[in-house]
Coordinates of C-alpha atoms and ligand atoms in Angstrom, one line a residue:
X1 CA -29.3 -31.5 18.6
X2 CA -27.0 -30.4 15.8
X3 CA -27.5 -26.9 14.0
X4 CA -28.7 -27.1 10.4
X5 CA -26.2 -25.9 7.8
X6 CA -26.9 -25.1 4.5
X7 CA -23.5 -23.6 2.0
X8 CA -24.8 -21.0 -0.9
X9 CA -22.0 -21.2 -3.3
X10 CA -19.5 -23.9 -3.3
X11 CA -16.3 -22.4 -5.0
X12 CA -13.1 -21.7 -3.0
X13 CA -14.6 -20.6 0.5
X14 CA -18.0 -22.4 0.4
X15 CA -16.3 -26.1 -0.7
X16 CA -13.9 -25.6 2.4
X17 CA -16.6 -24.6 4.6
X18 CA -18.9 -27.4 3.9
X19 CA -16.1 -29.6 4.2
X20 CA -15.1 -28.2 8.0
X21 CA -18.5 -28.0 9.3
X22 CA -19.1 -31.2 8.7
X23 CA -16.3 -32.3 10.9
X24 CA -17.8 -30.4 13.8
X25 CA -20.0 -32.6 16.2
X26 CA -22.5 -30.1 16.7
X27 CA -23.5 -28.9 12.6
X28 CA -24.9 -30.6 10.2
X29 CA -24.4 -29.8 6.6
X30 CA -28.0 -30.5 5.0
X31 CA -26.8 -29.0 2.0
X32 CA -25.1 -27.1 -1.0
X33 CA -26.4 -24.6 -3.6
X34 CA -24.8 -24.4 -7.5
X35 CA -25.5 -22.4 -10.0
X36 CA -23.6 -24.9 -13.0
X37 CA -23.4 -27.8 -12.9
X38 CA -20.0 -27.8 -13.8
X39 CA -16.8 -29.8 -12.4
X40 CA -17.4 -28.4 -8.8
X41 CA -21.1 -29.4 -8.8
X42 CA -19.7 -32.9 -9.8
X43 CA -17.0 -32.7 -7.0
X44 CA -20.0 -31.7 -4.4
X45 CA -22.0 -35.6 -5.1
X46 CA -18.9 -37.0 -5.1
X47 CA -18.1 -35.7 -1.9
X48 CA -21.5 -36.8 -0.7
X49 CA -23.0 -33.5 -0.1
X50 CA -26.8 -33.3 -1.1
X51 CA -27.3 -30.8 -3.9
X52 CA -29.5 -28.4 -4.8
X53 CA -29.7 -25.2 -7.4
X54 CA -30.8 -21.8 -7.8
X55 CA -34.4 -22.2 -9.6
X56 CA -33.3 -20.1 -12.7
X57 CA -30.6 -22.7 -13.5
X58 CA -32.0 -26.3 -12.6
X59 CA -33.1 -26.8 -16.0
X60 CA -29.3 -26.9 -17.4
X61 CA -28.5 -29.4 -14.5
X62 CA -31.7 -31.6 -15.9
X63 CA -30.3 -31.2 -18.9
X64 CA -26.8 -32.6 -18.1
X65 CA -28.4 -35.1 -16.2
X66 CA -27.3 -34.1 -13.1
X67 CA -29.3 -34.6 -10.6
X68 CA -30.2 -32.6 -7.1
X69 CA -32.1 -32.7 -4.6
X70 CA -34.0 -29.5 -4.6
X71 CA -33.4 -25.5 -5.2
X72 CA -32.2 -23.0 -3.3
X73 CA -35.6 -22.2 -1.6
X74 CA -36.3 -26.2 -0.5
X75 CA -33.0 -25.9 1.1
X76 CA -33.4 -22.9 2.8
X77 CA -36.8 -24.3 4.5
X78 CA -34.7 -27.1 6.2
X79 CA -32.0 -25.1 7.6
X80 CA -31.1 -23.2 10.9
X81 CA -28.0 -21.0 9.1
X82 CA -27.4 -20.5 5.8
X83 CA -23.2 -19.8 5.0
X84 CA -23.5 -17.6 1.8
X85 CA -20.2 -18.4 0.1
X86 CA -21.5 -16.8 -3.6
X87 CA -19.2 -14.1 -5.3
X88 CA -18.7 -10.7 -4.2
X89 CA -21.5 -8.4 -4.0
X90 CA -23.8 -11.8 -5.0
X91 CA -24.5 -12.1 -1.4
X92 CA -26.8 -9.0 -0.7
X93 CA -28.6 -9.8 -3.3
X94 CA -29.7 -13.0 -1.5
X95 CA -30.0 -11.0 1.8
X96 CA -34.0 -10.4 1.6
X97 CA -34.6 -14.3 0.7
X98 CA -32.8 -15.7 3.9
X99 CA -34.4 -12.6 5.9
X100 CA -37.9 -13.9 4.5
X101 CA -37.0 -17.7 6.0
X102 CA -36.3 -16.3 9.2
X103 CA -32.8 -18.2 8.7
X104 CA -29.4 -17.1 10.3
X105 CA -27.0 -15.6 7.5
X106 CA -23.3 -15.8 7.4
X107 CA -21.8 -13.5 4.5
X108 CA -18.1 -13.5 3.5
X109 CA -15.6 -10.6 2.9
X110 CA -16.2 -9.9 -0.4
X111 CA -19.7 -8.2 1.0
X112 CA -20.3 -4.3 1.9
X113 CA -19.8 -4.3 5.9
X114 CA -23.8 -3.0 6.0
X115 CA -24.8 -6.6 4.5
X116 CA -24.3 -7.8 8.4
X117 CA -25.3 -7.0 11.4
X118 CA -21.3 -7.2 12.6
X119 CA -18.3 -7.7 11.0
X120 CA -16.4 -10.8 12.7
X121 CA -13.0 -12.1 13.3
X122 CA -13.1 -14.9 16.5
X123 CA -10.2 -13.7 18.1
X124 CA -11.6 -9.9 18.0
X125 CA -15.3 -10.4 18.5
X126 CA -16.6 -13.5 19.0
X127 CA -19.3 -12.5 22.1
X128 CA -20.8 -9.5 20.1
X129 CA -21.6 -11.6 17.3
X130 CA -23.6 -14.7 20.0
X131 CA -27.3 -14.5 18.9
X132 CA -26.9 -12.2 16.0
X133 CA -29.2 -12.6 12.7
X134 CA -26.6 -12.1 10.4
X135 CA -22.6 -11.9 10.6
X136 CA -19.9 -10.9 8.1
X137 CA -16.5 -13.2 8.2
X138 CA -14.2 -10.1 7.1
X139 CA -11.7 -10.9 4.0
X140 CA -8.7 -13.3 3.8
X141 CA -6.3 -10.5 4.7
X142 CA -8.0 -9.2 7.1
X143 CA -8.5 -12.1 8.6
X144 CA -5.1 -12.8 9.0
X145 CA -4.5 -9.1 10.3
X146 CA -6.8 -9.6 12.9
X147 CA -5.4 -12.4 14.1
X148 CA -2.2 -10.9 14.7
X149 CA -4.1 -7.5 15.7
X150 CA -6.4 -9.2 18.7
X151 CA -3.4 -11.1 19.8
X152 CA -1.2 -8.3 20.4
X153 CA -3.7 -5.6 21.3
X154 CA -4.7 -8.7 24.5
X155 CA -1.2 -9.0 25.9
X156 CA 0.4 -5.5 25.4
X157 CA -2.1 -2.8 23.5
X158 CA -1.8 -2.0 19.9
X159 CA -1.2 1.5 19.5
X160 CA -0.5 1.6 15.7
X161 CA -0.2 -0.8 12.7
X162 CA 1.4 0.1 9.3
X163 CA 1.0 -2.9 6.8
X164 CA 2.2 -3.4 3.5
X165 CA 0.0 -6.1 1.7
X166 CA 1.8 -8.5 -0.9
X167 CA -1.7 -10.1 -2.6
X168 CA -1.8 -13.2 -4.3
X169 CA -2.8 -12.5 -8.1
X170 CA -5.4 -14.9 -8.2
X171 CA -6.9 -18.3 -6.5
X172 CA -5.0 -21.4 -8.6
X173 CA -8.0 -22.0 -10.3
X174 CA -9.0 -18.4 -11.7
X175 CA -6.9 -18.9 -14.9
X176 CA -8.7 -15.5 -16.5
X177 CA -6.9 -13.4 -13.3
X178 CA -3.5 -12.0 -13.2
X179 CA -1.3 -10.3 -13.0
X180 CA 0.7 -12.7 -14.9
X181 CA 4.2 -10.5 -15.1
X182 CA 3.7 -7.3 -13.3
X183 CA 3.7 -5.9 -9.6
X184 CA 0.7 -4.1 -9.3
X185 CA -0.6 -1.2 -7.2
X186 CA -3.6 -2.9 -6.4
X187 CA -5.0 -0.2 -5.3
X188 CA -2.9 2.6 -6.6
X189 CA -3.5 4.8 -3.6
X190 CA -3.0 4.7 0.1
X191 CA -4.7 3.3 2.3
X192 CA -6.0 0.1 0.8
X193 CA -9.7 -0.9 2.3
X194 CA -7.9 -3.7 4.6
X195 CA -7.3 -0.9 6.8
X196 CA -11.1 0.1 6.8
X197 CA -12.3 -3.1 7.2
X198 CA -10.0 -3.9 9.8
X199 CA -11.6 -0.9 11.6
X200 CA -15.0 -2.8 11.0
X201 CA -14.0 -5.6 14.0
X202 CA -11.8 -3.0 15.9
X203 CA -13.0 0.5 15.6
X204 CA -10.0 2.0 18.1
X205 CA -7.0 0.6 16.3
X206 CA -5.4 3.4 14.2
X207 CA -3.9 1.1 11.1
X208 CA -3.0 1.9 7.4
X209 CA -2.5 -0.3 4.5
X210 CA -1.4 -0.3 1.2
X211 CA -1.2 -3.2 -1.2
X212 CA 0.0 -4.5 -4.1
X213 CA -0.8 -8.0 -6.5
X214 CA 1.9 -10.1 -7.2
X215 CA 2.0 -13.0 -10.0
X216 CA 1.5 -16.3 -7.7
X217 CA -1.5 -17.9 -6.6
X218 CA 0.0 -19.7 -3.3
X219 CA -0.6 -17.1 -0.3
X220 CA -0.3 -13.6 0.6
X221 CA 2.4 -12.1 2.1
X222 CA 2.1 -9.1 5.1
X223 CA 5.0 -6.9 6.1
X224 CA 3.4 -5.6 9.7
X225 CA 4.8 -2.5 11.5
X226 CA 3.4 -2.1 14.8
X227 CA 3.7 0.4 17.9
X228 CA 2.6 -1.1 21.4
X229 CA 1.0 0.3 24.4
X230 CA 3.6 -1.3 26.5
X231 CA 7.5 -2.5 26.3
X232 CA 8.4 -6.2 25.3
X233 CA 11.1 -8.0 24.4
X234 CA 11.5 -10.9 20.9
X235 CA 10.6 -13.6 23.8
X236 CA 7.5 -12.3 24.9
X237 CA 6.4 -11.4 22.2
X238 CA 6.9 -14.9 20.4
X239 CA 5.8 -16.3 23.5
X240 CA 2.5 -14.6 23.3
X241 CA 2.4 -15.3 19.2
X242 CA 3.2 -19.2 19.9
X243 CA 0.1 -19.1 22.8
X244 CA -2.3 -17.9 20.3
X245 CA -4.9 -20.3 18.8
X246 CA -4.8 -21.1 14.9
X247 CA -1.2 -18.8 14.7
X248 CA 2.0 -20.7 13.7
X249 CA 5.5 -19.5 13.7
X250 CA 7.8 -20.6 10.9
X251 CA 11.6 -20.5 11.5
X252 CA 13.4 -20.7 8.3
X253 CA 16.9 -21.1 10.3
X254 CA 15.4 -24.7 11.8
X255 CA 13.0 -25.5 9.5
X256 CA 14.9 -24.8 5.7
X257 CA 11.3 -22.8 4.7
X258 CA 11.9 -19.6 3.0
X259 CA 8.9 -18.8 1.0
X260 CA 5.3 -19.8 0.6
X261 CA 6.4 -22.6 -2.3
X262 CA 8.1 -24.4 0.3
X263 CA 5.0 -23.6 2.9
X264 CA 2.4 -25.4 0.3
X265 CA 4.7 -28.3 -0.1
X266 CA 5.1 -28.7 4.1
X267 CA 0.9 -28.7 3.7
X268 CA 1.3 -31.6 1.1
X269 CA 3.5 -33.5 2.6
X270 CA 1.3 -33.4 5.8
X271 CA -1.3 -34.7 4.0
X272 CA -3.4 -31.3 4.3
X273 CA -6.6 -31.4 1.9
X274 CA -6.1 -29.3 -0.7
X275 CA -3.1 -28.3 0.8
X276 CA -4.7 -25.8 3.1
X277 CA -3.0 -23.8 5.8
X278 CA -6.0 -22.2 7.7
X279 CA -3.0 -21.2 10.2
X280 CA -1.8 -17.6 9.9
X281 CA 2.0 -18.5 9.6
X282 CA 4.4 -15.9 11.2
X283 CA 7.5 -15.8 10.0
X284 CA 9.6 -16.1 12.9
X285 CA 13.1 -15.2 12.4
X286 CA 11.9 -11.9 10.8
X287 CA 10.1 -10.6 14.2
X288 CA 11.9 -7.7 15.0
X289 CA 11.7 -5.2 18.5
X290 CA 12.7 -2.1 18.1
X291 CA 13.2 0.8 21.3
X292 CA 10.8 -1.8 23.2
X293 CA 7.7 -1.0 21.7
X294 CA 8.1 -1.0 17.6
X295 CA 7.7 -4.4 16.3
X296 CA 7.9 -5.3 12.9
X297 CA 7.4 -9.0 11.6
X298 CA 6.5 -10.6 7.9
X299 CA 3.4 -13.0 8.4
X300 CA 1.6 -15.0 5.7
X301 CA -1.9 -16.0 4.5
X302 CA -3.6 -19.0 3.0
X303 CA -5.9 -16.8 1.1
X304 CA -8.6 -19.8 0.2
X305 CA -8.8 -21.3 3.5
X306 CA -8.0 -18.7 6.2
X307 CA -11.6 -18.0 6.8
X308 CA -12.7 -21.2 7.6
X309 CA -12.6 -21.8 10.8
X310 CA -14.2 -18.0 11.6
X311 CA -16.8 -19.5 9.2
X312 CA -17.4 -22.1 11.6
X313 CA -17.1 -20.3 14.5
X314 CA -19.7 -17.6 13.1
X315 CA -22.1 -20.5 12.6
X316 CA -21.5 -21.4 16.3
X317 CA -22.5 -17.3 17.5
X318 CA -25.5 -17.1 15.2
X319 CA -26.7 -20.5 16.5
X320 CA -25.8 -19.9 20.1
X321 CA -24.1 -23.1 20.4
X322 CA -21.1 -21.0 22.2
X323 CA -20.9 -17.7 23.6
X324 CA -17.2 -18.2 24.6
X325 CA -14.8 -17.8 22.0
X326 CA -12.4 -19.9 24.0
X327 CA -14.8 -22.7 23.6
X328 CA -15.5 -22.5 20.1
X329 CA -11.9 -21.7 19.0
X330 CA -11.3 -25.4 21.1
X331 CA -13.9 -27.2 19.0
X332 CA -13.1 -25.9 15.9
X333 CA -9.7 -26.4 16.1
X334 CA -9.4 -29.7 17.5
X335 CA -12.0 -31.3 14.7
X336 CA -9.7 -29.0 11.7
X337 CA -6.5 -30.3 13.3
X338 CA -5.1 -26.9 13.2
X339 CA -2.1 -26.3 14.8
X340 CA -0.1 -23.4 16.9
X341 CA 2.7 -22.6 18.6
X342 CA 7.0 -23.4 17.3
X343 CA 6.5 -25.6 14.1
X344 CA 9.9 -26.7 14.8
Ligands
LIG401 P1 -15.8 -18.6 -6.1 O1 -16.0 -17.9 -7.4 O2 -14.7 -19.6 -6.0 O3 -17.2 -19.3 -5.6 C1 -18.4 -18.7 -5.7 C2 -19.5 -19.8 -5.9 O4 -20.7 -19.1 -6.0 C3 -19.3 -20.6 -7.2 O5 -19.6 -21.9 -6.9 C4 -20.3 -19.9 -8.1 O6 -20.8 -20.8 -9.1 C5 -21.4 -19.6 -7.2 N1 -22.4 -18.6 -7.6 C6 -22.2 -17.6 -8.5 N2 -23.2 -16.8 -8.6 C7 -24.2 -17.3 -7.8 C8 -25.5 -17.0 -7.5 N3 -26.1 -16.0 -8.0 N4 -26.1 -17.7 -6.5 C9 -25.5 -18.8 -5.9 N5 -24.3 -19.2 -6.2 C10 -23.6 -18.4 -7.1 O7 -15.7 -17.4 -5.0 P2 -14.9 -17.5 -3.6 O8 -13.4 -17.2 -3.9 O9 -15.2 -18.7 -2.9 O10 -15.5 -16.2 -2.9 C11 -16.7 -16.3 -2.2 C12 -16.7 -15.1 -1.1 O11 -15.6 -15.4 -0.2 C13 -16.5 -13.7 -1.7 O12 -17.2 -12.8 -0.9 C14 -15.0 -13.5 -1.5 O13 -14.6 -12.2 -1.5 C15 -14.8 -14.2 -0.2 N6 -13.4 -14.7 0.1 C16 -12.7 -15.2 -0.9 C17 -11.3 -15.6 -0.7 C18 -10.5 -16.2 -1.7 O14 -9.3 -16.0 -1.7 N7 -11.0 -16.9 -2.7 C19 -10.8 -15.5 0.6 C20 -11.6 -15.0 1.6 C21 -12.9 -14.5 1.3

């Protein structure tokens, strides 16, 4: 029997989340919640996703004539897991209502770490969070930390990690957001909260971060400084980056790719939707040992779909579908088409 899935909020994360879980052979989507009917309401019917609305609004979808199936509370009766995919800090508010259902919640990053019962990165965590009543899918960045974090921490022990944080101004369609000519200290202290929210998934690793916003709206861009437990050489260490799920390394000497323009385009001309890279892409000429146990490397992150397949994986912990991140990692993967390993 498939889980029930229902998406609340179906902007950037909760559009791409709908989309991938219904790929997966063991969810099924029963629905997604808007609060307008605006373009992305539209796109949802289109898509063939049932729709329904938060009770306060329904009235301006009747009166655009758009039509929906239910509101938010019908939906949540028919679901096993609700993904809550609203705007920061719009998700606790919402916490009490699925608590009341009895539902499974999935929250995003842009929520407190105390809206969960465990923050969550599937490479990190995946058995803590099997059976658990509510889960947190950390941030876009710190996603894509993690990633690299859990990988390295497995094979040779992550002692330290500096990271400087190149942020994407804004998602392509927030045309309000910026900055539009100006590199920002975003925030202007040290550390940034990446570090503390890295800390959320993995307590014991001693990281700071400091960040700053950048005018594009393609990907972010990490420089990563780590220390290691143990000595390696370049090989092993691409070696171990190339064996990790979801993790792909970009040579710009073979492959002509220099930036995150030419990274988008590559996603377009694979025929990606939306162009999404859910991959973290390591950039693989720039991985750098130093005295056998300093490594430094530049990595990058698709910031609007990065979290999708933790999403989905999350779903699969709450639900107890798979207690073995191996297994879950295999599903997801394999119905995303995500790759790993050399691109070239
Ligand atoms: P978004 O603004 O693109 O989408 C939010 C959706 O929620 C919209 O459809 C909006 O209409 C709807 N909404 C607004 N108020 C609502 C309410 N009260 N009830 C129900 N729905 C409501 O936002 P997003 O970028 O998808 O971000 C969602 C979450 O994912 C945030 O926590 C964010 O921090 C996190 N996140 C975002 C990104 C990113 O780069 N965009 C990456 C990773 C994580």
């Amino acid at each position: 029997m498939k889980v029930k899935v229902g998406v609340n909020g179906y902007g950037t994360i909760g559009k791409r989340v709908a989309d991938a879980a219904r790929m997966q052979s063991d969810i099924e989507v029963i629905g997604i919640v808007k609060t307008k009917p605006d373009y992305e309401a539209l796109s949802a019917v289109r898509n063939g996703f049932d729709l329904y609305v938060v009770e306060e609004s329904a009235k301006k979808f009747e009166e655009k004539e758009v039509r929906f199936k239910g509101t938010l509370n019908d939906l949540l009766s028919k679901v096993d897991v609700i993904v809550d995919a609203t705007p920061g800090g719009v998700g606790k508010t919402y916490k009490q209502l699925y608590e009341k259902y009895g539902i499974k919640a999935i929250f995003q990053g842009g929520e407190d770490a105390d809206v969960a019962e465990i923050s969550y990165s599937t490479l990190c965590n995946h058995e803590e969070a099997y059976g658990r009543n509510s889960v947190r899918v950390v941030s876009c960045n710190t996603t894509g930390l993690l990633r690299l974090i859990c990988t390295l921490d497995k094979h040779y022990g992550v002692k330290k990690v500096r990271a400087v944080i190149v942020r994407r101004g804004a998602d392509p369609k927030e045309y309000t957001k910026g900055p539009i000519n100006s590199i920002v200290l975003d925030p202007p202290k040290v550390p940034s909260h990446h570090a503390a929210d890295v800390r959320t998934v993995v307590p014991h690793v001693n990281i700071i971060t400091t960040a700053v916003a950048v005018p594009t709206t393609l990907m972010h861009m990490h420089y990563v400084s780590l220390e290691l437990k143990t000595n390696v050489s370049k090989g092993e260490v691409l070696d171990s980056l190339a064996s990790s799920p979801r993790t792909l390394l970009v040579s710009s000497e073979d492959t002509g790719i220099k930036g995150t323009g030419q990274l988008v385009e590559l996603a377009r001309d694979l025929g990606r939707r939306r162009y999404d890279i859910p991959e973290l892409v390591i950039w693989e000429d720039t991985v750098t040992v130093v005295d056998g146990r300093e490594l430094m490397l530049l990595q990058s992150v698709h910031q609007e779909s990065i979290v999708v397949p933790e999403n989905i994986d999350a779903i699969r912990a709450v639900a107890k579908l798979e207690k073995s991140a191996d297994a879950t990692i295999e599903k997801t993967d394999k119905a995303l088409g995500l790759l790993r390993g050399r691109l070239a």
